[in-house]
Amino acid sequence: MKSIDSTENLQRIDAAHHIHPFTDGKQLAEIGTRIITSADGVFLKDSEGNTLLDGMAGLWCVAIGYGRKELADVAAQQMLELPYYNTFFQTSHVPAIQLSKRLAELAPGDLNHVFFSGSGSEANDTNLRLVRHYWAAKGKPNKQIIISRWNAYHGSTVAAASLGGMKSMHKQGALPIFGIEHINQPDWWSEGGDMTPEEFGLARARELEAKILEVGEENVAAFIAEPIQGAGGVIIPPDSYWPEVQRILNKYEILFIADEVICGFGRTGEWFATQVYNLKPDVMTIAKGLSSGYAPIGGSLISDEVAEVIKNAGDFNHGYTYSAHPVSAAVALENLRILDEEGIVDRVSDTLSSYFAKKWASLSEHPMVGSANSKGLVASLVLTPNKESRAKFASEAGTVGLICRERCFSNNLVMRHVGDRMIVSPPLIITESEIDLLIERAWKSIDEAYEQVKSQGLW
Ligand code: PMP
């Protein structure tokens, strides 16, 4: 007789009552969920007693690693002192005020203002309304179109999924909503053809200018983009891409929304990836690393100019019950203190990035691995049957990626697949020896996947 909370029993109850995000429910019920029970540092424990190296920092968010008591203490104290209050109707509270100030200090340029949300998706919903409201307040109500990119990910709410460029999401729920235009992504490996990466980067950047001219500058409110596409497969653009995009943004009167939900708070070695690429956003989406995932919180960082216009345009009729939730804000503040005072962001930029880059790139020596690229502590590699021609597998996209992910799990490594790309984004507190372990398990898993691919005739 199995105990009430045996893995089997938990899986049965889960399958009966819990609908999982981005999941085929029927298939999951057949194979059963993996139940994570606790975590410490970069390691997860599951209900079967396995210890897994979390190469994904949860969902790209657990920057400071698991098990930091300081955050639990701050949350407990805040819950006792003021567990909830809102910031509507002429009220505020100390954690919201302190966190706003700290974010203004950390943010680049003049992003000195923040509108809080509960998540990255909500923040992008805010951004869509904010930029349209901004232009209307400036007497340009026709400026409503937001240009985004295919294969971008900006969240799952109606506005955020519309802004995103995931066709599988658009198919469900009649998306995108009005006024969103998509241009192509800077994914050289998959779409670069015979061009050099530099030529391709320029060509893809210039699609922004072509789109602005096609729909008319007078109708465009903003361009939104992730500095490095995350959920789309960790697509690190060619070096020529961002300078050309910034040149185009400077030339036209449109706003730039940098979605730093994944890249922000040290992931790429600077506090924000826009600093890595020398970009000048007017609005920045933040979430995830803001609280290291210990409490849900997101936000929109807003420039002086945009904030000034919004402030002088009457009520901004927008807000969430959990905008600047005091417990989340207090936890975020403590997380930012740890990231800063423990030198975690500095360590990523000074030592870990180059150590990790070298180790990660060594995976490209495997016969089934095409390029293996990283920036800071976010990385991808492409599985391919032919590195030279950058060929795709004949099987349905994602078949080989899924085989590889399954091998990773069985080797106690959490590495995600996006199609036939493998991606990682480990906690920023990972040590050199843990990086070695990650690479060792990744190599072993890729190698086992390679054998399986060959034996199944997928090669
Ligand atoms: N933007 C980006 C770039 C993201 O990666 C994500 C989440 N993966 C979101 C927005 C949405 O954030 P959330 O899941 O917190 O709503």
Coordinates of N, CA, C and O in Angstrom, one line a residue, residues 6 46 73 81 91 101 151 154 157 163 166 196 202 230 261 268 305 325 328-329 355 357 372 374 379 392 423:
S6 N 2.6 9.4 -1.8 CA 3.5 8.7 -2.7 C 3.5 9.4 -4.0 O 2.6 10.1 -4.4
D46 N 13.6 15.7 -6.2 CA 12.2 15.2 -6.5 C 11.7 14.2 -5.6 O 12.5 13.7 -4.7
D73 N 12.9 35.2 5.6 CA 12.7 36.1 6.8 C 12.1 37.4 6.4 O 11.2 37.9 7.2
E81 N 3.9 42.5 9.4 CA 3.8 44.0 9.5 C 2.7 44.6 8.6 O 1.9 45.3 9.1
T91 N -2.5 56.2 -1.9 CA -1.8 55.5 -0.8 C -0.5 54.9 -1.4 O -0.3 54.7 -2.6
K101 N 12.8 53.2 -5.7 CA 14.1 54.0 -5.7 C 15.3 53.1 -6.1 O 16.1 53.6 -6.9
N151 N 8.6 34.7 -33.4 CA 9.3 33.8 -32.4 C 9.8 34.6 -31.2 O 10.6 34.1 -30.4
H154 N 6.7 37.3 -25.2 CA 6.5 38.4 -24.3 C 5.4 38.1 -23.2 O 5.0 39.0 -22.5
T157 N -0.6 36.5 -21.5 CA -1.9 37.2 -21.5 C -2.3 37.6 -22.9 O -1.4 37.5 -23.8
L163 N 1.7 40.3 -28.7 CA 3.0 41.0 -28.9 C 4.0 39.9 -29.3 O 4.9 40.1 -30.1
M166 N 4.8 33.9 -31.4 CA 4.6 32.4 -31.4 C 3.4 32.0 -32.1 O 2.3 32.3 -31.5
T196 N 26.6 35.8 -44.5 CA 27.4 35.8 -43.3 C 26.5 36.2 -42.2 O 25.5 37.0 -42.4
L202 N 22.3 42.6 -40.3 CA 21.9 43.9 -40.9 C 20.6 43.8 -41.7 O 19.7 44.6 -41.6
G230 N 14.6 34.6 -25.5 CA 14.8 33.5 -24.5 C 14.0 32.2 -24.9 O 14.6 31.3 -25.5
V261 N 12.8 40.6 -19.3 CA 12.3 39.7 -18.3 C 13.3 38.5 -18.0 O 13.5 38.1 -16.9
T268 N 23.1 38.4 -18.3 CA 24.1 38.5 -19.4 C 25.4 39.1 -19.0 O 26.3 39.4 -19.8
E305 N 10.9 61.0 -19.8 CA 10.1 61.7 -20.8 C 8.7 61.0 -20.8 O 7.7 61.7 -20.8
H325 N 2.9 44.6 -4.7 CA 2.5 43.8 -3.5 C 3.6 43.9 -2.5 O 4.8 43.7 -2.8
S328 N 6.0 40.9 -2.0 CA 6.9 40.7 -3.2 C 7.9 41.8 -3.3 O 9.1 41.6 -3.7
A329 N 7.5 43.0 -3.0 CA 8.4 44.2 -3.1 C 9.5 44.0 -2.1 O 10.7 44.3 -2.4
Y355 N 34.4 31.7 -18.3 CA 34.6 30.2 -17.9 C 33.5 29.4 -18.6 O 33.8 28.4 -19.2
A357 N 31.5 30.2 -21.0 CA 31.5 30.3 -22.5 C 32.4 29.3 -23.1 O 32.1 28.6 -24.1
A372 N 27.4 26.3 -30.4 CA 27.0 26.3 -29.0 C 27.4 27.7 -28.5 O 28.6 28.0 -28.3
S374 N 26.9 31.3 -26.1 CA 26.4 31.8 -24.8 C 26.7 33.3 -24.7 O 27.5 33.9 -25.4
A379 N 22.5 30.3 -22.6 CA 23.2 29.7 -23.7 C 22.3 28.7 -24.5 O 21.2 28.3 -23.9
K392 N 18.6 20.6 -40.9 CA 17.6 20.2 -39.8 C 17.4 18.7 -39.9 O 17.6 18.1 -41.0
I423 N 18.7 24.5 -24.4 CA 19.0 25.8 -23.8 C 19.3 25.7 -22.3 O 18.7 24.8 -21.7

